[in-house]
């Protein structure tokens, strides 16, 4: 294709660089399938002139016989990309029985498209650090997030919610947004905190503590620590593990701590801290949020409206189809979180970004980005859309399966090694099935290690896993690192120090559905024995004496059927929750302990009852 001598073109809100092959809309990169971009280059170089179908097909597919449908697919992809971003404006006109022409004013520009995209897609820097994360579509959502950030920077903060089913791309969206802020030169302090599905769901402030730990370990950690000491002494006292020195240098300021609730203290500390630079808190998977975190969110809804604080909360809808109905597997806590979130959204008219599946154009861009230099039939993206429903995680895993099976092969260019009808027949029929297919491809020892890891939860530690597996710990560590680096099953979270001083690596399943599938595949007996082993390992590392581990330890003890131990741990957890004024968590632990007591043999009941009695003597915290 002949390139224009000029450096680029402008039309409407778009800028097109033929050399870099980049299309921007209001500074944001517009993903376009390769052929659609080439078509645009042809049309825009001769605005107003009708280019015949033959002429276009010869230019786009030289020396290849292709069906005219291919041209139509490219035209449709181009039209849809341009019109959704320009509210329906049409640039590509059909000239009946002749061809297509570009309508609208085109300006040639000599300068390169040097305007940095405020929310760029993963760039070469990301690629240099390892496999770049492919991210397509979601332009509207990214623009919305950028707008919210700009408002927060001006002191009009918000809590915004991002809703989408499992695997719909909530985490990928916030990651892309956060990376875009950094790459776009925006100064912001960004942290992510996660709610955990398993044991964590009743541990007070879990996602907030996770986010604070990230911020405190970051480059501005010292200034945050100073603000917490000043405005949130209750946090310093209740969560000493947040601080590198274990909070030892801090004089407890009980008077200040009791004057204001923990949520208020934190809100004040964040206000003071964000005056220097805006703060973005991403709280992931709020459908598993603990009651204290939900209380804090409620407070932040009102509080951050005059602050430089943007809180982004991701959550799953309660039931597929967004009907709002509970699913049979939904826990009481999930139902509670869902109600609290919808109440908040309604009461404060919170911005809600509802993620929908990727469409055909976006899937075309996705396949083009994952398989650069390809010669794939246009019916492949259509098949992807039909089989995966456009759910990004489903599409990503199926693509990986096709590569691993050699059904997609790189022969100079990526090609389909089988007939498309064969793919149609062998395609997995659900997201869970495609995850199982992918797991089956891994070596048996790795499959076994991951299945054991799933017992720990969506996050796991190598030291616990090593206890349950034969073979050397070193070999295991190497295999896990490889799995995180190469195959995308795991994410390395970091190192963790256990109460006895032992350092262990911590990993997370790249998606919680992987953990769900693996855990579901274990027999009941196997689960019990592995939970028991996990409980014993944690006990041996002193986790029963440390508040941070109590919820998790009790969960393993209960599932490992060490009920007597579990009751004792739950009572300690309830006492801790009451001490930090987290009354609802205290009650949840208490209720769980009561249920378990009923399962204890008669001989152990008195001890359990004594423990419960102790708990009942605790003052019921204010607020209940
Ligand atoms: N917009 C997107 N473009 C390309 N891939 C995506 C996109 N959104 C999600 N994915 C893929 O799907 C996977 C699951 O997405 P994730 O954000 O973890 O889902 P969720 O958080 O909604 O459960 C990601 O790891 C990524 O591979
Ligand atoms: Mg997620």
XYZ file of C-alpha atoms and ligand atoms in Angstrom:
652
model
C 0.000 0.000 0.000
C 1.323 3.444 -0.876
C 1.850 5.647 2.104
C 0.867 9.240 2.062
C 3.723 11.678 2.045
C 2.130 13.609 4.820
C 2.662 12.392 8.381
C -0.939 11.874 9.347
C -4.594 12.795 9.076
C -7.207 14.427 11.255
C -10.950 13.960 10.847
C -13.592 14.613 13.489
C -12.101 13.682 16.849
C -9.714 11.221 15.167
C -6.057 11.328 14.308
C -4.512 8.675 12.116
C -0.805 7.992 11.743
C -0.065 5.831 8.683
C 3.547 5.266 9.721
C 2.823 4.076 13.253
C -0.480 2.579 12.083
C -2.278 4.134 15.026
C -5.755 5.621 15.206
C -6.518 7.878 18.178
C -9.841 9.349 19.242
C -9.564 12.277 21.645
C -6.092 11.032 22.471
C -7.213 7.458 23.183
C -6.004 4.633 21.022
C -8.779 2.955 19.040
C -8.184 -0.770 18.546
C -8.939 -1.751 14.965
C -8.563 -5.080 13.177
C -5.577 -4.958 10.793
C -7.646 -5.045 7.595
C -10.035 -2.369 8.883
C -7.074 -0.090 9.594
C -5.628 -0.693 6.110
C -9.031 0.056 4.622
C -9.218 3.319 6.542
C -5.752 4.294 5.288
C -6.863 3.687 1.707
C -10.097 5.635 2.057
C -8.804 8.563 4.045
C -5.916 9.140 1.611
C -8.496 10.035 -1.075
C -11.460 11.612 0.669
C -14.566 11.965 -1.469
C -13.316 9.547 -4.148
C -15.225 6.305 -4.634
C -12.944 3.277 -4.440
C -14.374 0.243 -6.164
C -14.742 -3.070 -4.362
C -12.281 -4.716 -6.767
C -9.732 -1.969 -6.216
C -10.077 -2.245 -2.447
C -9.888 -6.038 -2.419
C -6.792 -6.032 -4.625
C -5.110 -3.579 -2.279
C -6.128 -5.347 0.916
C -5.593 -8.941 -0.167
C -3.057 -8.778 -3.018
C -2.558 -12.099 -4.822
C -5.293 -13.824 -2.799
C -8.760 -14.785 -3.815
C -11.104 -13.819 -1.001
C -14.854 -13.564 -0.768
C -16.399 -10.087 -0.955
C -17.753 -10.801 2.543
C -14.244 -10.198 3.866
C -14.415 -6.643 2.588
C -17.826 -6.187 4.175
C -16.499 -7.444 7.526
C -13.642 -4.905 7.354
C -16.049 -2.090 6.398
C -18.405 -2.986 9.252
C -15.574 -3.174 11.782
C -14.325 0.231 10.659
C -17.753 1.819 10.705
C -18.556 0.465 14.117
C -15.238 1.684 15.593
C -15.683 5.170 14.135
C -19.380 5.636 14.782
C -19.449 4.421 18.410
C -16.807 6.992 19.236
C -18.446 9.815 17.270
C -22.019 9.191 18.411
C -23.181 7.711 15.147
C -21.357 10.012 12.679
C -20.691 8.186 9.409
C -17.389 8.516 7.599
C -17.554 5.536 5.271
C -20.299 5.795 2.687
C -21.517 2.968 0.452
C -21.821 3.996 -3.183
C -24.401 1.512 -4.501
C -23.051 -1.057 -6.988
C -19.681 0.721 -7.090
C -17.814 0.750 -3.826
C -17.035 2.945 -0.816
C -15.846 6.462 -0.201
C -14.708 8.528 2.742
C -17.006 11.437 3.574
C -16.109 14.294 5.900
C -13.317 16.820 6.091
C -9.819 15.390 6.299
C -6.888 17.511 7.354
C -3.327 16.402 6.652
C -0.821 16.975 9.436
C 2.942 17.073 9.099
C 3.662 16.368 12.756
C 3.673 12.863 14.172
C 0.869 11.932 16.552
C 2.882 12.918 19.530
C -0.013 13.674 21.854
C 0.307 11.098 24.576
C -2.842 9.143 25.059
C -4.156 10.039 28.518
C -5.096 6.405 29.003
C -2.718 4.511 26.757
C -3.006 0.811 26.128
C -0.132 -1.399 27.256
C 2.918 -0.042 25.467
C 6.405 -1.240 24.602
C 7.540 -0.743 28.199
C 5.084 -3.353 29.357
C 6.270 -5.653 26.594
C 9.877 -5.302 27.667
C 9.022 -6.417 31.199
C 7.495 -9.706 30.097
C 4.412 -10.750 28.162
C 2.433 -7.577 27.478
C -1.173 -7.702 28.587
C -3.470 -7.490 25.623
C -6.389 -5.208 26.296
C -9.075 -4.326 23.766
C -12.271 -2.309 23.745
C -13.681 -0.625 26.895
C -12.839 2.809 25.471
C -15.995 4.336 26.910
C -15.282 2.906 30.354
C -11.670 4.121 30.275
C -12.830 7.581 29.316
C -15.379 7.531 32.129
C -12.709 6.483 34.616
C -10.390 9.199 33.396
C -13.135 11.775 33.870
C -13.772 10.530 37.410
C -10.061 10.750 38.119
C -9.901 14.315 36.825
C -12.813 15.301 39.036
C -11.115 13.662 42.026
C -7.913 15.531 41.255
C -9.898 18.753 41.533
C -11.233 17.714 44.928
C -14.508 16.157 43.810
C -13.828 12.539 44.689
C -16.216 9.645 44.222
C -16.839 6.031 44.870
C -17.553 4.359 41.527
C -18.610 0.753 41.052
C -17.596 -1.575 38.242
C -19.912 -4.511 37.770
C -19.385 -7.596 35.653
C -19.715 -11.374 35.823
C -16.660 -13.501 36.648
C -14.089 -13.158 33.858
C -15.795 -10.152 32.244
C -12.665 -8.034 32.611
C -13.194 -5.889 35.740
C -9.678 -6.414 37.072
C -8.169 -6.085 33.597
C -9.994 -2.762 33.161
C -8.749 -1.245 36.425
C -5.231 -2.525 35.711
C -5.299 -0.923 32.263
C -6.640 2.318 33.751
C -3.992 2.406 36.495
C -1.215 1.645 34.027
C -2.606 4.304 31.706
C -2.514 6.917 34.476
C 1.110 6.123 35.171
C 2.119 6.002 31.498
C 0.100 9.128 30.709
C 2.158 11.094 33.247
C -0.671 11.586 35.754
C 0.595 11.761 39.279
C -1.524 9.677 41.588
C -1.058 7.299 44.455
C -2.764 4.093 43.458
C -3.323 0.968 45.516
C -5.346 -2.195 45.111
C -6.909 -4.225 47.908
C -8.731 -7.518 47.442
C -11.561 -9.248 49.219
C -11.016 -12.991 49.340
C -13.689 -15.552 48.655
C -12.641 -18.058 51.252
C -11.600 -17.452 54.826
C -11.102 -13.738 54.376
C -14.701 -12.760 53.941
C -15.335 -12.198 57.619
C -11.960 -10.679 58.516
C -12.580 -7.011 59.279
C -11.200 -4.454 56.781
C -9.386 -7.106 54.710
C -9.330 -5.223 51.344
C -8.564 -1.906 53.040
C -5.642 -3.401 54.938
C -4.413 -4.979 51.714
C -4.492 -1.595 49.935
C -2.880 0.224 52.878
C -0.093 -2.364 53.043
C 0.628 -1.687 49.346
C 0.687 2.081 49.884
C 2.836 1.869 53.001
C 5.379 -0.263 51.149
C 5.416 2.209 48.235
C 7.551 5.291 47.629
C 5.246 7.555 49.677
C 4.777 5.076 52.513
C 6.555 7.239 55.107
C 4.238 10.207 54.571
C 1.159 7.960 54.803
C 2.503 6.450 57.999
C 2.885 9.938 59.449
C -0.733 10.800 58.558
C -2.002 7.543 60.042
C -0.136 8.241 63.264
C -1.656 11.688 63.418
C -5.231 10.998 62.356
C -5.714 7.249 62.699
C -4.020 6.046 65.876
C -6.673 3.353 66.179
C -5.422 1.816 62.937
C -1.811 1.935 64.127
C -2.802 0.193 67.291
C -5.230 -2.367 65.885
C -3.122 -3.352 62.893
C 0.543 -3.085 63.936
C 1.503 -5.636 61.261
C 0.876 -2.933 58.637
C 4.054 -1.178 59.672
C 7.571 -2.306 58.921
C 8.579 -2.075 62.581
C 5.413 -3.835 63.745
C 4.212 -0.536 65.197
C 6.714 -0.799 68.034
C 7.810 2.840 68.069
C 4.283 4.122 68.314
C 2.872 5.278 71.621
C -0.740 4.135 71.748
C -3.101 7.066 71.701
C -6.165 5.323 73.033
C -7.975 8.503 73.802
C -7.807 9.686 70.194
C -8.634 6.190 68.946
C -11.799 5.927 70.963
C -13.042 9.395 70.089
C -13.668 8.508 66.463
C -14.539 5.228 64.825
C -11.911 3.470 62.751
C -13.638 4.419 59.469
C -13.625 8.120 60.424
C -10.004 8.007 61.441
C -8.964 6.482 58.150
C -11.108 8.899 56.142
C -9.348 11.821 57.855
C -5.901 10.339 57.299
C -6.626 9.762 53.601
C -7.968 13.319 53.206
C -4.798 14.757 54.670
C -2.569 12.458 52.643
C -4.331 13.086 49.332
C -3.830 16.850 49.576
C -0.326 16.348 48.120
C -1.376 13.952 45.333
C -4.723 12.415 44.436
C -5.290 8.902 45.741
C -6.961 6.075 43.817
C -8.061 3.088 45.884
C -9.127 0.043 43.913
C -11.117 -2.411 46.017
C -11.573 -5.667 44.171
C -14.385 -8.200 44.468
C -16.585 -6.316 46.893
C -19.225 -9.057 46.612
C -17.056 -10.774 49.256
C -16.543 -7.645 51.357
C -16.599 -7.855 55.144
C -19.172 -5.728 57.004
C -16.544 -3.299 58.372
C -15.216 -2.526 54.910
C -18.770 -1.882 53.743
C -19.259 0.548 56.659
C -16.092 2.328 55.635
C -17.284 2.528 52.027
C -20.555 4.056 53.170
C -18.651 6.724 55.025
C -16.336 7.358 52.069
C -19.321 7.836 49.727
C -20.211 11.030 51.536
C -16.731 11.987 52.664
C -14.752 11.806 49.442
C -17.050 14.182 47.557
C -14.887 17.054 48.715
C -11.608 15.140 48.680
C -8.961 14.153 46.158
C -9.870 10.520 46.551
C -11.256 8.154 43.927
C -12.422 4.752 45.155
C -13.148 2.127 42.506
C -14.972 -0.964 43.669
C -15.396 -4.015 41.457
C -18.099 -6.588 42.089
C -20.019 -9.409 40.481
C -23.752 -9.164 39.887
C -25.761 -11.446 42.148
C -27.003 -13.745 39.447
C -26.194 -14.349 35.798
C -28.400 -12.133 33.729
C -28.224 -9.336 36.312
C -31.658 -10.264 37.586
C -30.645 -9.453 41.123
C -31.702 -12.885 42.339
C -29.453 -14.839 44.626
C -27.753 -17.923 43.224
C -27.986 -21.148 45.249
C -24.242 -21.032 46.025
C -24.331 -17.467 47.300
C -23.185 -17.202 50.901
C -24.926 -15.103 53.542
C -22.040 -12.644 53.398
C -22.275 -12.322 49.639
C -25.970 -11.580 49.937
C -25.221 -8.984 52.624
C -22.550 -7.304 50.497
C -24.799 -7.296 47.451
C -27.604 -5.592 49.400
C -25.236 -3.074 50.972
C -23.697 -2.223 47.590
C -27.001 -1.754 45.814
C -28.237 0.405 48.700
C -25.117 2.554 48.472
C -25.346 2.826 44.698
C -28.941 3.941 45.000
C -28.597 6.279 47.968
C -25.551 8.133 46.651
C -26.332 7.760 42.927
C -22.881 6.257 42.448
C -21.447 6.003 38.949
C -21.833 2.401 37.828
C -19.818 0.940 34.961
C -21.527 -2.253 33.852
C -19.205 -4.400 31.752
C -20.763 -6.344 28.905
C -19.163 -9.062 26.754
C -16.752 -8.108 23.981
C -18.374 -7.693 20.578
C -17.227 -9.122 17.247
C -15.018 -6.145 16.369
C -13.341 -6.310 19.754
C -12.776 -10.044 19.402
C -11.217 -9.442 15.974
C -8.876 -6.894 17.602
C -8.180 -9.327 20.413
C -7.196 -12.161 18.081
C -5.111 -9.798 15.951
C -3.290 -8.551 19.044
C -2.656 -12.047 20.446
C -1.742 -13.535 17.072
C 0.115 -10.774 15.247
C 0.790 -11.506 11.612
C -2.050 -13.929 11.078
C -3.980 -15.282 8.159
C -7.094 -16.357 9.925
C -10.454 -16.794 8.363
C -12.968 -14.102 9.371
C -15.203 -16.895 10.622
C -12.798 -17.558 13.529
C -13.777 -14.417 15.504
C -17.401 -15.237 14.764
C -16.880 -18.724 16.185
C -15.201 -17.193 19.240
C -18.177 -14.926 19.753
C -20.641 -17.807 19.424
C -18.749 -20.147 21.736
C -17.495 -17.766 24.414
C -20.337 -15.260 24.343
C -17.616 -12.578 24.264
C -16.558 -13.266 27.884
C -12.880 -12.228 27.816
C -11.600 -14.878 30.233
C -13.341 -17.604 28.236
C -11.881 -16.256 24.981
C -8.380 -15.961 26.491
C -8.359 -19.517 27.860
C -9.819 -21.046 24.713
C -7.209 -19.287 22.602
C -4.517 -20.761 24.853
C -6.032 -24.246 24.502
C -6.089 -23.923 20.697
C -2.431 -22.950 20.686
C -1.407 -25.722 23.040
C -3.214 -28.316 20.955
C -1.575 -27.001 17.794
C -4.968 -26.140 16.296
C -3.583 -22.660 15.833
C -0.043 -22.855 14.506
C 2.645 -20.357 13.635
C 3.886 -21.138 10.125
C 5.533 -17.825 9.380
C 2.105 -16.361 10.119
C -0.536 -17.663 12.513
C -2.873 -19.993 10.690
C -5.651 -22.400 11.549
C -4.127 -25.858 11.330
C -7.560 -27.554 11.234
C -10.792 -26.972 9.509
C -12.990 -24.476 11.304
C -15.822 -27.014 11.513
C -13.546 -29.266 13.580
C -12.982 -26.420 16.041
C -16.687 -25.813 16.202
C -17.280 -29.414 17.218
C -14.498 -29.634 19.815
C -15.042 -26.261 21.510
C -15.585 -26.456 25.296
C -19.127 -25.561 26.227
C -18.464 -23.485 29.353
C -15.842 -21.329 30.970
C -15.255 -23.998 33.622
C -14.799 -26.637 30.905
C -12.190 -24.573 29.081
C -10.286 -24.063 32.349
C -10.352 -27.839 32.916
C -9.043 -28.392 29.366
C -6.168 -26.006 30.009
C -5.291 -27.606 33.335
C -5.264 -31.060 31.780
C -2.494 -29.872 29.477
C -0.130 -29.202 32.420
C 2.234 -31.934 33.736
C 0.558 -34.195 36.302
C 2.812 -33.048 39.156
C 1.875 -29.432 38.512
C -1.813 -30.294 38.299
C -1.502 -31.992 41.665
C 0.368 -29.044 43.192
C -2.263 -26.586 41.955
C -5.106 -28.768 43.214
C -3.491 -28.806 46.671
C -2.910 -25.069 46.466
C -6.622 -24.542 45.788
C -7.322 -25.827 49.302
C -5.544 -22.805 50.760
C -7.870 -20.487 48.865
C -7.462 -18.048 46.005
C -4.104 -17.084 47.544
C -1.627 -19.630 48.854
C 1.813 -19.957 50.409
C 4.608 -22.235 49.236
C 5.468 -23.313 52.792
C 1.958 -24.734 53.329
C 1.916 -26.356 49.922
C 5.352 -27.923 50.416
C 4.085 -29.749 53.509
C 1.419 -31.497 51.454
C 3.583 -32.471 48.504
C 6.392 -34.951 47.969
C 9.607 -33.609 46.419
C 11.900 -30.746 47.295
C 10.663 -27.295 48.284
C 13.230 -25.777 45.956
C 11.897 -27.659 42.952
C 8.356 -26.615 43.882
C 9.393 -22.967 44.174
C 10.993 -23.138 40.735
C 7.919 -24.712 39.131
C 5.545 -22.182 40.665
C 7.701 -19.271 39.521
C 7.705 -20.753 36.012
C 3.938 -21.187 36.066
C 3.480 -17.543 37.032
C 5.957 -16.309 34.443
C 5.031 -18.432 31.445
C 1.553 -19.862 31.549
C -0.469 -17.159 33.235
C -2.064 -19.483 35.790
C -0.572 -17.746 38.811
C 0.449 -14.296 39.970
C 3.351 -13.889 42.369
C 2.060 -11.734 45.229
C 5.310 -11.402 47.197
C 6.997 -12.660 50.328
C 5.264 -12.977 53.647
C 6.688 -13.306 57.121
C 4.858 -15.755 59.381
C 4.622 -15.168 63.155
C 7.595 -17.478 63.835
C 9.791 -15.455 61.485
C 9.681 -17.927 58.578
C 9.598 -16.223 55.170
C 7.406 -17.764 52.510
C 6.390 -16.925 48.947
C 2.776 -16.034 48.327
C 0.962 -16.709 45.053
C -2.519 -15.999 43.775
C -4.473 -17.853 41.107
C -4.628 -15.509 38.120
C -8.385 -15.897 38.337
C -10.438 -17.208 41.230
C -12.347 -19.480 38.839
C -9.147 -21.525 38.393
C -9.135 -22.134 42.129
C -12.855 -22.952 42.094
C -12.434 -25.534 39.327
C -9.432 -27.174 41.016
C -11.089 -27.292 44.425
C -14.291 -28.751 42.965
C -12.192 -31.524 41.426
C -10.935 -32.804 44.811
C -12.742 -35.590 46.612
C -14.343 -34.792 49.991
C -11.829 -36.991 51.805
C -8.892 -35.326 50.082
C -10.182 -31.880 50.950
C -10.569 -32.769 54.598
C -7.080 -34.178 54.847
C -5.507 -31.223 53.012
C -7.362 -28.632 55.094
C -6.221 -30.457 58.202
C -2.645 -30.402 56.980
C -2.887 -26.681 56.165
C -4.264 -26.018 59.670
C -1.429 -27.981 61.274
C 1.203 -26.120 59.247
C -0.251 -22.713 60.140
C -0.493 -23.714 63.819
C 3.147 -24.849 63.725
C 4.161 -21.398 62.438
C 2.397 -19.714 65.373
C -0.582 -18.380 63.376
C -3.042 -19.246 66.160
C -1.561 -16.470 68.305
C -1.754 -13.747 65.711
C -4.970 -11.877 64.901
C -4.155 -11.537 61.186
C -4.306 -15.307 60.640
C -7.232 -16.285 62.852
C -10.034 -16.217 60.278
C -7.987 -18.280 57.865
C -6.821 -20.751 60.472
C -10.348 -21.316 61.778
C -11.527 -21.948 58.245
C -8.934 -24.713 57.705
C -9.573 -26.181 61.139
C -13.295 -26.333 60.464
C -12.931 -27.850 57.002
C -10.283 -30.233 58.306
C -12.849 -31.238 60.969
C -10.717 -30.093 63.894
C -13.849 -28.558 65.364
C -12.621 -28.112 68.893
C -9.606 -26.129 67.663
C -11.803 -24.185 65.266
C -14.138 -23.088 68.087
C -11.181 -21.814 70.128
C -9.771 -19.935 67.134
C -13.155 -18.439 66.271
C -13.552 -17.172 69.823
C -10.126 -15.507 69.658
C -11.117 -13.982 66.311
C -14.378 -12.706 67.818
C -12.496 -11.163 70.748
C -10.131 -9.414 68.371
C -13.016 -8.161 66.218
C -14.755 -6.773 69.316
C -11.519 -5.044 70.383
C -11.240 -3.195 67.091
C -14.949 -2.267 67.174
C -15.962 -4.581 64.350
C -19.179 -5.837 65.970
C -20.704 -7.578 63.002
C -17.594 -9.661 62.391
C -17.508 -10.527 66.097
C -21.071 -11.780 65.857
C -20.345 -13.782 62.718
C -17.408 -15.552 64.369
C -19.482 -16.112 67.442
C -22.383 -17.608 65.483
C -19.990 -19.890 63.604
C -18.429 -21.080 66.860
C -21.881 -21.918 68.235
C -22.745 -23.980 65.166
C -19.487 -25.897 65.419
C -19.953 -26.555 69.121
C -22.958 -28.660 68.241
C -20.682 -30.941 66.234
C -18.213 -31.523 69.060
C -18.258 -34.812 70.934
C -19.778 -34.584 74.446
C -16.362 -34.897 76.098
C -15.121 -31.670 74.507
C -18.275 -29.613 74.970
C -17.500 -28.061 78.381
C -14.282 -26.449 77.114
C -16.109 -25.036 74.149
C -18.957 -23.783 76.310
C -16.543 -22.092 78.660
C -14.996 -20.330 75.712
C -18.371 -19.209 74.482
C -19.244 -17.991 77.929
C -16.103 -15.873 77.901
C -17.176 -14.411 74.602
C -20.651 -13.623 75.903
C -19.121 -11.640 78.722
C -17.499 -9.295 76.253
C -19.207 -5.923 76.149
C -21.396 -5.743 73.069
C -19.689 -3.083 70.967
C -21.464 0.172 70.304
C -23.420 0.249 67.123
C -25.402 -2.941 67.692
N -10.699 -5.853 27.588
C -9.971 -6.975 27.535
N -9.152 -7.213 26.495
C -8.438 -8.342 26.428
N -8.453 -9.301 27.360
C -9.230 -9.117 28.432
C -10.027 -7.957 28.589
N -10.697 -8.057 29.747
C -10.331 -9.225 30.297
N -9.448 -9.867 29.519
C -8.859 -11.191 29.766
O -9.734 -11.933 30.598
C -9.075 -12.314 31.803
C -10.045 -12.212 32.958
O -10.363 -10.874 33.188
P -10.506 -10.294 34.662
O -10.327 -8.818 34.540
O -9.606 -11.001 35.602
O -12.019 -10.659 34.980
P -12.877 -10.260 36.250
O -12.020 -9.410 37.139
O -14.053 -9.498 35.712
O -13.308 -11.558 36.861
C -7.880 -11.386 31.916
O -6.801 -11.958 32.550
C -7.534 -11.109 30.465
O -6.734 -12.167 29.972
Mg -11.288 -9.712 39.062
